[in-house]
Coordinates of C-alpha atoms in Angstrom, one line a residue:
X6 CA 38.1 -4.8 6.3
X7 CA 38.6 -8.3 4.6
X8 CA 37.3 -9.4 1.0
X9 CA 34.8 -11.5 2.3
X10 CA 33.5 -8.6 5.3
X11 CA 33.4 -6.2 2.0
X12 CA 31.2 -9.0 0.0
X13 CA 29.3 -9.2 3.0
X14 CA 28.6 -5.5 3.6
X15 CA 27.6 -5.1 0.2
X16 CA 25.3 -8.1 0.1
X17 CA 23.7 -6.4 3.3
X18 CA 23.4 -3.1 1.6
X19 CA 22.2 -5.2 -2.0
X20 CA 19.3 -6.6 0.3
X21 CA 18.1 -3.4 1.1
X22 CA 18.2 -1.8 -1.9
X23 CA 16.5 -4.6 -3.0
X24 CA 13.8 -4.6 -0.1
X25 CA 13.2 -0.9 -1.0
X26 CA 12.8 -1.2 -4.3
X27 CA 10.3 -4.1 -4.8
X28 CA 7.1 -2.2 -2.1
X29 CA 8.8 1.2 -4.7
X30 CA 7.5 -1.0 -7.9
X31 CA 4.3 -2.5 -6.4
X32 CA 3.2 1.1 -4.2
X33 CA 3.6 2.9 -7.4
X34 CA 1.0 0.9 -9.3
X35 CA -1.6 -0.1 -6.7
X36 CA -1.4 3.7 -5.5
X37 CA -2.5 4.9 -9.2
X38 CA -5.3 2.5 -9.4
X39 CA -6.2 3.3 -5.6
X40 CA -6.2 7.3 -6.0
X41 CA -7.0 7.7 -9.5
X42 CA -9.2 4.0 -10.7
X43 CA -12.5 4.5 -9.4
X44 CA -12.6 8.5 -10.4
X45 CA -11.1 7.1 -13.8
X46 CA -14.2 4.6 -14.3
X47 CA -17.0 7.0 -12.8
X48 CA -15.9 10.8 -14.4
X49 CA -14.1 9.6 -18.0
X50 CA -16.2 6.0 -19.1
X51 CA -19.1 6.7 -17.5
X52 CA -19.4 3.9 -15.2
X53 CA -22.1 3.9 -12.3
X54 CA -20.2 4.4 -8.5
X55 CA -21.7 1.2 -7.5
X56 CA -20.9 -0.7 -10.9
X57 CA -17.1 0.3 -10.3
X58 CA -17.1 -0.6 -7.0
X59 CA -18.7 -4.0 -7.3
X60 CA -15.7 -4.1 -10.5
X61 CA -13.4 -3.6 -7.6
X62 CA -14.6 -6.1 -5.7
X63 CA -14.7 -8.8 -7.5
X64 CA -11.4 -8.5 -9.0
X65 CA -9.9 -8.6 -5.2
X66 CA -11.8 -11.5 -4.3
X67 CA -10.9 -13.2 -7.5
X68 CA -7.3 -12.0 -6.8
X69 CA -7.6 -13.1 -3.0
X70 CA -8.2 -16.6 -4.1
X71 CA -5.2 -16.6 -6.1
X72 CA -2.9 -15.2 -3.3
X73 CA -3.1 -18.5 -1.4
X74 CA -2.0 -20.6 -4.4
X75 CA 0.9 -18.0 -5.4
X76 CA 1.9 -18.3 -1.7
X77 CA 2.0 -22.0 -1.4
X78 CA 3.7 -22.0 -5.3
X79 CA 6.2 -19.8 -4.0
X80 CA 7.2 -21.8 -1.1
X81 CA 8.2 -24.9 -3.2
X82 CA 9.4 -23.7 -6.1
X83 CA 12.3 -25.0 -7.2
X84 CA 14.1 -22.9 -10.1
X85 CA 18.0 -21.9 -10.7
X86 CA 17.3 -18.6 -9.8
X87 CA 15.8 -19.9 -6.3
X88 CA 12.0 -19.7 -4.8
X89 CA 11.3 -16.1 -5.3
X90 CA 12.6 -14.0 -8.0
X91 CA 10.9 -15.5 -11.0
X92 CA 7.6 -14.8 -9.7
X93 CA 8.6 -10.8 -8.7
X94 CA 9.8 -10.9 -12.4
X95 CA 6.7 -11.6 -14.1
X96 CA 4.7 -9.8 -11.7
X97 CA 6.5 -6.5 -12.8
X98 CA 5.6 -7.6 -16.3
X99 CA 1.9 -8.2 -15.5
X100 CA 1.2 -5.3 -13.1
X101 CA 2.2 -2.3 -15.9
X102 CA 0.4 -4.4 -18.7
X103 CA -2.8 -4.3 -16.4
X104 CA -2.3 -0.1 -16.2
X105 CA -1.8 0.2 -19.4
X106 CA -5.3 -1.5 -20.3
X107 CA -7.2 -0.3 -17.6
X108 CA -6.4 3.5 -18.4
X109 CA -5.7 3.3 -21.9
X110 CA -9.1 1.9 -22.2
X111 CA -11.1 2.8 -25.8
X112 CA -14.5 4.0 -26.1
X113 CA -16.6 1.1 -27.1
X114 CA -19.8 2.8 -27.1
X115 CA -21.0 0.4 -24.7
X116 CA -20.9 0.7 -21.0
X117 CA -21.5 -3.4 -20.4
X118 CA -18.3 -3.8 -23.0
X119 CA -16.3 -1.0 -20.9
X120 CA -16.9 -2.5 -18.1
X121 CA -16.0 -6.1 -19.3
X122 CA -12.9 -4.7 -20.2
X123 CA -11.7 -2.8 -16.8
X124 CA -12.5 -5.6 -15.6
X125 CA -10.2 -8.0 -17.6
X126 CA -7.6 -5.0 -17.1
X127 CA -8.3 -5.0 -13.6
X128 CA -7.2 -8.7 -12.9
X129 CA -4.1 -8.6 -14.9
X130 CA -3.0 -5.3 -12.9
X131 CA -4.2 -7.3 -9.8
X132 CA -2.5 -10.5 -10.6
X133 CA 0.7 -8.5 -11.2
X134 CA 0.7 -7.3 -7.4
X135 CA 0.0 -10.5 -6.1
X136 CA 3.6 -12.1 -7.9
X137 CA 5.3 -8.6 -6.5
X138 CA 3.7 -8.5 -3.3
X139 CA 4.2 -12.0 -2.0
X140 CA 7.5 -13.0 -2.9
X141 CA 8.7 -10.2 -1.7
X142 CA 7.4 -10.1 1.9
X143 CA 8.8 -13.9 2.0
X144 CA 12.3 -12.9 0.7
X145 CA 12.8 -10.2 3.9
X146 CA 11.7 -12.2 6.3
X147 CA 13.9 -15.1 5.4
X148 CA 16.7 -12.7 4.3
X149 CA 17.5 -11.8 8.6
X150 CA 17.4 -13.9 11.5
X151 CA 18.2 -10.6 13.2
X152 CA 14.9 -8.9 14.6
X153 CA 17.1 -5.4 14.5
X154 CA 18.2 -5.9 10.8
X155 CA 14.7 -6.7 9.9
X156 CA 13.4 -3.9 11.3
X157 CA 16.0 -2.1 9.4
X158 CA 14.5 -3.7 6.1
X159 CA 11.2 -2.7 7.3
X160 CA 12.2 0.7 7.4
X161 CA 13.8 0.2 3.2
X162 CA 10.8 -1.3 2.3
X163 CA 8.5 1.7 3.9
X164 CA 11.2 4.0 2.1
X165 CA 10.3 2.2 -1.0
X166 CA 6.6 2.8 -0.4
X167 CA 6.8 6.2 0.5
X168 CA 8.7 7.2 -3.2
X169 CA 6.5 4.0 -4.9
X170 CA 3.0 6.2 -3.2
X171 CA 4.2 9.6 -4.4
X172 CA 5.4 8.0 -7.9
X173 CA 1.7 6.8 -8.0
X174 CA -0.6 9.3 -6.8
X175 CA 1.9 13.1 -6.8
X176 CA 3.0 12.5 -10.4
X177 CA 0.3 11.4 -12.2
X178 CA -1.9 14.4 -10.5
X179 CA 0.5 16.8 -11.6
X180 CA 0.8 15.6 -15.3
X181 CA -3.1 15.3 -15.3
X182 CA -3.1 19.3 -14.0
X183 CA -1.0 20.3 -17.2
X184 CA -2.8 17.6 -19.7
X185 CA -6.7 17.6 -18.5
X186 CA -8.5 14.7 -17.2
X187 CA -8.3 13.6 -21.0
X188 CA -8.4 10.0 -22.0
X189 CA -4.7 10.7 -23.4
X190 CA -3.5 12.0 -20.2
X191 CA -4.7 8.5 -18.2
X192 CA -3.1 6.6 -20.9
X193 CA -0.2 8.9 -20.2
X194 CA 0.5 8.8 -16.8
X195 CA -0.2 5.0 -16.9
X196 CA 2.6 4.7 -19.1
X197 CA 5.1 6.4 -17.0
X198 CA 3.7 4.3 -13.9
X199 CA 4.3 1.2 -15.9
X200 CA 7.6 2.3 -16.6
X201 CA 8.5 2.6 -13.5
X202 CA 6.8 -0.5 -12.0
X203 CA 8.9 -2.4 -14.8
X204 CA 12.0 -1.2 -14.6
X205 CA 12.2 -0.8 -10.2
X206 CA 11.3 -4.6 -10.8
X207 CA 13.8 -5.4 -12.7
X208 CA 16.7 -3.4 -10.6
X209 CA 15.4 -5.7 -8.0
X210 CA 15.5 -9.1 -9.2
X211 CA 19.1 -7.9 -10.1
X212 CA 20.1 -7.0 -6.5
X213 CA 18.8 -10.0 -4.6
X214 CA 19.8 -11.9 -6.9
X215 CA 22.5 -13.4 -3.6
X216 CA 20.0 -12.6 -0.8
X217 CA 20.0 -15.1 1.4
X218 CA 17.0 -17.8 0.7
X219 CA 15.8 -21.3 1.8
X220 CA 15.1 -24.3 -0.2
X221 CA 12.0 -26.1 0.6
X222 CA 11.7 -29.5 1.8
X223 CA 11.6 -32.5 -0.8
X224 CA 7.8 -33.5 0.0
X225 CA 6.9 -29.9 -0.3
X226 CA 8.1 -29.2 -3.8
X227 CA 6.5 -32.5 -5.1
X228 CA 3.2 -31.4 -3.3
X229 CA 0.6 -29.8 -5.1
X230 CA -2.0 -27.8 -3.4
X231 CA -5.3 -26.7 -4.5
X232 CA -5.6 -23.3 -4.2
X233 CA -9.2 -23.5 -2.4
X234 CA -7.0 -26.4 0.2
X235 CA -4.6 -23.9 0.2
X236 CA -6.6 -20.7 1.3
X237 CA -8.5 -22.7 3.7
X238 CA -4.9 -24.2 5.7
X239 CA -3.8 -20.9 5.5
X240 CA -6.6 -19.2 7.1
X241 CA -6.1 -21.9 10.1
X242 CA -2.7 -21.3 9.8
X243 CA -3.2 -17.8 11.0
X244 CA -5.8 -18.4 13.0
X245 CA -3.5 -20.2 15.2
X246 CA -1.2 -17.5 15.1
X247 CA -2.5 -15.4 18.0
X248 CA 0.1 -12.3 17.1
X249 CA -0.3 -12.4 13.5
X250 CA -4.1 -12.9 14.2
X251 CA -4.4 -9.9 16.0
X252 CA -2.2 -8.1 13.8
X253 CA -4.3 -9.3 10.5
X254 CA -7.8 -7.7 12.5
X255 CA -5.9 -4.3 13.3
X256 CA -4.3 -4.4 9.8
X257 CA -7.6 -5.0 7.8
X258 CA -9.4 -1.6 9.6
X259 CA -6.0 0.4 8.6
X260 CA -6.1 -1.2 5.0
X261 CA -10.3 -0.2 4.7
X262 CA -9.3 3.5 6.3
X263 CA -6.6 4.5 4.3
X264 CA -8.2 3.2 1.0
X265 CA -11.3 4.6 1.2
X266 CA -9.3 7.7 2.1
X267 CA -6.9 8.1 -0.4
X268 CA -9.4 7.3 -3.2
X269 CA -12.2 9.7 -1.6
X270 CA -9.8 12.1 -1.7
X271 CA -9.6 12.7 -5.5
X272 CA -13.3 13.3 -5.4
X273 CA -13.3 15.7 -2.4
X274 CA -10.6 18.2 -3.6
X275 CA -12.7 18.4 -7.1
X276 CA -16.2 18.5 -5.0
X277 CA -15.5 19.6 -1.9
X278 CA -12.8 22.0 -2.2
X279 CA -13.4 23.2 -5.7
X280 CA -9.5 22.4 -6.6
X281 CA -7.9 20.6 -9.6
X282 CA -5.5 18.4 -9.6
X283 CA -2.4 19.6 -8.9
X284 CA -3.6 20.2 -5.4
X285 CA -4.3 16.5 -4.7
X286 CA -0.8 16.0 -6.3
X287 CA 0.8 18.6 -4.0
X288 CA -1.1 16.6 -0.6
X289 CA 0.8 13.4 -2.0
X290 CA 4.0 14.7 -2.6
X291 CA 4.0 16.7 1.2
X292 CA 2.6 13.7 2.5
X293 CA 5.6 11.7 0.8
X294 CA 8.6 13.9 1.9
X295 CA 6.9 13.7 5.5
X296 CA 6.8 10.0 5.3
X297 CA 10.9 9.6 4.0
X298 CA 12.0 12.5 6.8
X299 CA 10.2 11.0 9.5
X300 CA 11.2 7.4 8.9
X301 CA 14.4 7.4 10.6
X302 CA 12.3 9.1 13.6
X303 CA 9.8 6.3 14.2
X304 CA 12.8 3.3 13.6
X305 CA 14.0 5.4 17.0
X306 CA 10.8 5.1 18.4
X307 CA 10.0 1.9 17.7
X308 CA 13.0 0.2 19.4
X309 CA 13.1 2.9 22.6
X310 CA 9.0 3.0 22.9
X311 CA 8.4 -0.8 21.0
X312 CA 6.5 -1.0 17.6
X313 CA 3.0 -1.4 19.6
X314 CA 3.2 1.7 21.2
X315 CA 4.3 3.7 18.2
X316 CA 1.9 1.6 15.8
X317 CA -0.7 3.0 18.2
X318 CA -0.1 6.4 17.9
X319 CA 0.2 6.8 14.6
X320 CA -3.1 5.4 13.8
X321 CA -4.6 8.0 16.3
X322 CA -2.6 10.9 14.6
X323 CA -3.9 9.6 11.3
X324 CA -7.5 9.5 12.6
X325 CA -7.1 13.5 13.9
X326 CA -5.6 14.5 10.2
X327 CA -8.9 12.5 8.5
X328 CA -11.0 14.1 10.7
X329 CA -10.4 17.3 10.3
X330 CA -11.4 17.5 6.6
X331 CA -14.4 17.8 8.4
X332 CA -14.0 21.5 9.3
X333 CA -12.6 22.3 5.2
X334 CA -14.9 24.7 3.1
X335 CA -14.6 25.5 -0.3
X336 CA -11.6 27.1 -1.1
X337 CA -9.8 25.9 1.5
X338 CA -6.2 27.8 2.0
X339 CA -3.1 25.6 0.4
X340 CA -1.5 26.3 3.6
X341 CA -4.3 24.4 5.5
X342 CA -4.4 21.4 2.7
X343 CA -0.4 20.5 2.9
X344 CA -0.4 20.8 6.8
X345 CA -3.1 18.2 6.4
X346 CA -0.4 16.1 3.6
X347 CA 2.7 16.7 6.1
X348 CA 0.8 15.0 8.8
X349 CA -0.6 12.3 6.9
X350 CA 2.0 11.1 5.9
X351 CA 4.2 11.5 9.1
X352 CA 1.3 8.8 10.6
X353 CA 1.6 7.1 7.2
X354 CA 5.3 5.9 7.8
X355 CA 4.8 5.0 11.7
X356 CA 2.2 3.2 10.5
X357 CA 3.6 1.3 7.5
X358 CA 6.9 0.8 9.3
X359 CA 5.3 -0.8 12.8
X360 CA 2.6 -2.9 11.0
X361 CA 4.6 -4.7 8.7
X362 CA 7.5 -5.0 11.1
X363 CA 5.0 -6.6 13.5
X364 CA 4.1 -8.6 11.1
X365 CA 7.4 -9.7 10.0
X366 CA 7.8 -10.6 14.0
X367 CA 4.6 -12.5 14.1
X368 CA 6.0 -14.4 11.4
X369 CA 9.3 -15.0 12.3
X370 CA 8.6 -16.4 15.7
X371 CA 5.8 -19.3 13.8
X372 CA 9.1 -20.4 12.3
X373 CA 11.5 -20.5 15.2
X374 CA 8.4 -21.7 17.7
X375 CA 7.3 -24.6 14.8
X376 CA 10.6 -25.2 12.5
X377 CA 8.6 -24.8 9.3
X378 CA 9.5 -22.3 6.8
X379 CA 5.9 -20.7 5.8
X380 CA 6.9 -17.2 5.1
X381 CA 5.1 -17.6 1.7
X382 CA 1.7 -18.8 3.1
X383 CA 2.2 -15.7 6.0
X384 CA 2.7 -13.5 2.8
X385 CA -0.2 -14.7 0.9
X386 CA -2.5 -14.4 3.9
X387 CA -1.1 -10.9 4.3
X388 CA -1.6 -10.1 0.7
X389 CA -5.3 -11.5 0.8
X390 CA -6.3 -9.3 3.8
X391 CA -4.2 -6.4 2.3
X392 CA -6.5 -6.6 -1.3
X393 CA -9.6 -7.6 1.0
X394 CA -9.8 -4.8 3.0
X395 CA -9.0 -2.3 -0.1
X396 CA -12.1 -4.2 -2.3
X397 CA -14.4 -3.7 0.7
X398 CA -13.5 0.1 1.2
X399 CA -13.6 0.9 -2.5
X400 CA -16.7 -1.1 -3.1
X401 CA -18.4 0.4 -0.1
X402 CA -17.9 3.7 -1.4
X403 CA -18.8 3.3 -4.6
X404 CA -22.0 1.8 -3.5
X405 CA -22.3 4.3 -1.1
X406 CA -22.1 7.3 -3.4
X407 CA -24.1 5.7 -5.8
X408 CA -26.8 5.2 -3.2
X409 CA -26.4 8.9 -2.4
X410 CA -27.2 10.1 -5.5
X411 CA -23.3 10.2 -7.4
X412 CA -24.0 11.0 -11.0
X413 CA -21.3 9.6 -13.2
X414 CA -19.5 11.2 -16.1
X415 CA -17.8 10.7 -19.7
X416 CA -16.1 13.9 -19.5
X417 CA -13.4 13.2 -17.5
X418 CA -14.9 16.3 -15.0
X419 CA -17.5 15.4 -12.3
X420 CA -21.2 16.1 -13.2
X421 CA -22.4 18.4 -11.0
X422 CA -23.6 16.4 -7.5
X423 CA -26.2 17.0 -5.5
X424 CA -25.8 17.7 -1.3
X425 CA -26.4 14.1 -0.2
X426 CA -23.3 13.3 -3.1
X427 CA -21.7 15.9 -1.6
X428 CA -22.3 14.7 2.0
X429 CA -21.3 11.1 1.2
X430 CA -17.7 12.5 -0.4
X431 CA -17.3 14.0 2.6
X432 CA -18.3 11.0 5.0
X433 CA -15.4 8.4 2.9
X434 CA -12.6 11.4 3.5
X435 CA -13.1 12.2 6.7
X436 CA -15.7 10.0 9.5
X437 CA -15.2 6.5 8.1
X438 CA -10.9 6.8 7.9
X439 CA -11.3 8.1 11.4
X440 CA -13.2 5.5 12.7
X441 CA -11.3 2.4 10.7
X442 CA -8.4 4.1 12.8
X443 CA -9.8 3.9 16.0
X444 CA -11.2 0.3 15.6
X445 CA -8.0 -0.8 14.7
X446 CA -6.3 1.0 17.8
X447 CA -8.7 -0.8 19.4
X448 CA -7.8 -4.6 18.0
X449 CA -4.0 -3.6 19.3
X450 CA -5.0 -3.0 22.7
X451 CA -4.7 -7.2 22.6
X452 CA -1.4 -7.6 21.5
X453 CA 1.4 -8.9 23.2
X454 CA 4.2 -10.2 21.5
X455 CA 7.3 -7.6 21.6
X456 CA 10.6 -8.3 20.2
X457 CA 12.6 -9.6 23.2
X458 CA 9.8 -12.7 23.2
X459 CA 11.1 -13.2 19.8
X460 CA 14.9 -12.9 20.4
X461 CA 14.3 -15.2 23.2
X462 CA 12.6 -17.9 21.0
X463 CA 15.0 -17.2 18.3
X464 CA 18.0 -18.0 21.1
X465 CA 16.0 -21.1 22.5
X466 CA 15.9 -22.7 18.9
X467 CA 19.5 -22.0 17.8
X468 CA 20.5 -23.6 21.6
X469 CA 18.3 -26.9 20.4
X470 CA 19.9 -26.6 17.3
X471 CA 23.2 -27.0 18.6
X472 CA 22.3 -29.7 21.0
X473 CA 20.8 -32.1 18.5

């Protein structure tokens, strides 16, 4: 093989490195806040179930109007290191500062001051996932004009989730077994997160560093968008998108299912099962090593069966697992439990792998169909739906359980709950994943872009290319 073939296979296998590692940084952070946040705020400072949640919320709709601007910002930025890679650098600065402060929060003696100050904690952790998250997307799907290759990427960056998820949610349960649900051990476990977010980040940034990127047009760098303009032209911009459209309605019911799942979780094995921790870390970690071993299984599907199909049935198989939580009683066997992880997380990677390389379709054939590069405004729409759906499943189940009678904690243990508590903790693990599952099955059933409409269009425009 030649110099330049070896330059280019290693710039190929830098990509995806690369590709993995950024979803490895961001999954790891969002996943402790998403498993671990709302238990934090309820069982150690005492917050009310519907106070957190309404926290929750508003920090992702104050972060969802940022996502538009960061999106647009990203997209005609003009910098020596190119459009992207400054803003994943500072976002894997913000995010651990944000875990940091959220569980290494101090006891104020105030709840109104404690919640002031997960909230403030909250936004930086927040704003952090938005400069990771975005960029990132935009970088892949600019990085291939091969639908295969991005597939390919699609299946790093899920590899990246998988270890980023069990980095978030397995570790930090297991270190909380062996430390107690102490205020030391959050700020512990937060630490090694952040540790992890910062320096995946930084491994990065160093490996695309020569990925391939686009500049943006003249007027667009000299443009400067209000980020209000900005949300609103991208909503219409994805409106208009029929594929990505669809995609965004199935993806939002996934996003609300597997939220208020993971985080209902932490409550149920405490409540529900009468387990500690290291159970909920051993679910993760099964569900994990199910997730990495099967990837490679639903790549095969996906390009024999098509990414529909498969996206389809893992949703269903993920709606069976949820659903049978329903037939669990208290000291449930472990046997039972990691069956339960193993087959999570199996549906976990055919569905993280087929929705965001349906997505990366959808957006790819807006560019070859239109000729404008808008893979950051795709990203930040993406983004905004993603931290959307997550606000509106953790907020309704906080304000559920708070309207079933949750009684909140200082202790880090849960207060003894009452059977509607019980019943609603049950309800968010089990009925309401199941049903987010089937409602987005449902929203699929429109979909009809595969990815021979895209090679097509991706043929069509390089032939018009050449002729002009």
């Amino acid at each position: 093989m030649s110099d330049t073939g070896n330059k280019a296979q290693a710039s190929v296998w830098a990509i995806r490195l690369g590709s993995a590692l950024i979803p490895l940084a961001h999954a790891a952070g969002q996943n402790l806040v998403t498993v671990l946040g709302l238990r934090f705020m309820t069982d150690s400072l005492a917050i009310s179930a519907g106070a957190a949640g309404a926290i929750f919320a508003f920090v992702k709709i104050y972060d969802g109007f940022a996502d538009p601007a960061v999106g647009a910002w990203s997209d005609r930025a003009k910098t020596r290191w190119g459009r992207r890679l400054p803003f994943l650098f500072a976002g894997g600065i913000a995010m651990p500062l944000g875990l940091a402060l959220l569980f290494g929060a101090p006891s104020f003696g105030s709840i109104l001051l404690a919640q002031l100050f997960v909230t403030i904690a909250l936004m930086i952790h927040a704003t952090g996932y938005t400069l990771l998250t975005i960029p990132g997307f935009a970088m892949l799907v600019e990085s291939s004009a091969d639908p295969r290759e991005r597939t390919r990427l699609m299946g790093w960056r899920s590899y990246g989730n998988a270890i980023g998820t069990m980095l978030g949610s397995t570790l930090p349960t297991w270190v909380l077994s062996q430390t107690g649900p102490t205020r030391e051990g959050h700020l512990l476990i937060a630490l090694i997160v952040s540790a992890v977010v910062f320096v995946a980040t930084v491994m990065a940034v160093r490996l695309l560093t020569n990925a391939p990127r686009t500049a943006p047009p003249e007027r667009a760098a000299a443009a400067r968008v209000n980020p209000m303009v900005a949300l609103w032209r991208q909503v219409l911009l994805a409106w208009k998108n029929v594929p990505f459209r669809i995609l965004a309605i199935a993806h939002v019911f996934l996003l609300f299912g597997t939220a208020i799942g993971s985080a209902a979780l932490a409550f149920f094995t405490r409540i529900g099962l009468g387990q500690k921790d290291n159970v909920l870390g051993t679910y993760f970690m099964l569900a994990t090593v199910a997730m990495l071993v099967s990837m490679t299984g639903w790549v095969w599907l996906s390009n024999r069966l098509g990414k529909k199909t498969c996206y389809i049935g893992a949703l269903a198989l993920y709606a069976l697992v949820q659903a049978s939580w329903l037939l669990a009683v208290q000291g449930e066997s472990m046997l039972l439990i990691s069956v339960r992880g193993a087959i999570s997380g199996l549906a976990g990677a055919g569905m993280i792998l087929c929705a965001y390389s349906l997505l990366s379709d959808a957006v790819r054939y807006d560019y070859v169909t239109s000729g404008e590069r808008r893979e950051g405004a795709f990203a930040g729409f993406t983004t905004l739906f993603d931290k959307l759906s997550s606000a509106a499943a953790l907020a309704a189940m906080g304000v559920f359980l708070s309207a079933m009678g949750y009684v909140p904690s200082a202790s880090g243990m849960a207060a003894e709950q009452g059977p509607n508590a019980r019943l609603a903790v049950l309800l968010c693990v089990s009925v309401i994943p199941a049903v987010s599952m089937m409602a987005a099955m449902a929203a699929m059933a429109f979909y009809r872009l595969d990815a021979a409409t895209v090679e097509a269009a991706e043929n069509m425009a390089g032939a018009t290319d050449a002729t002009a």
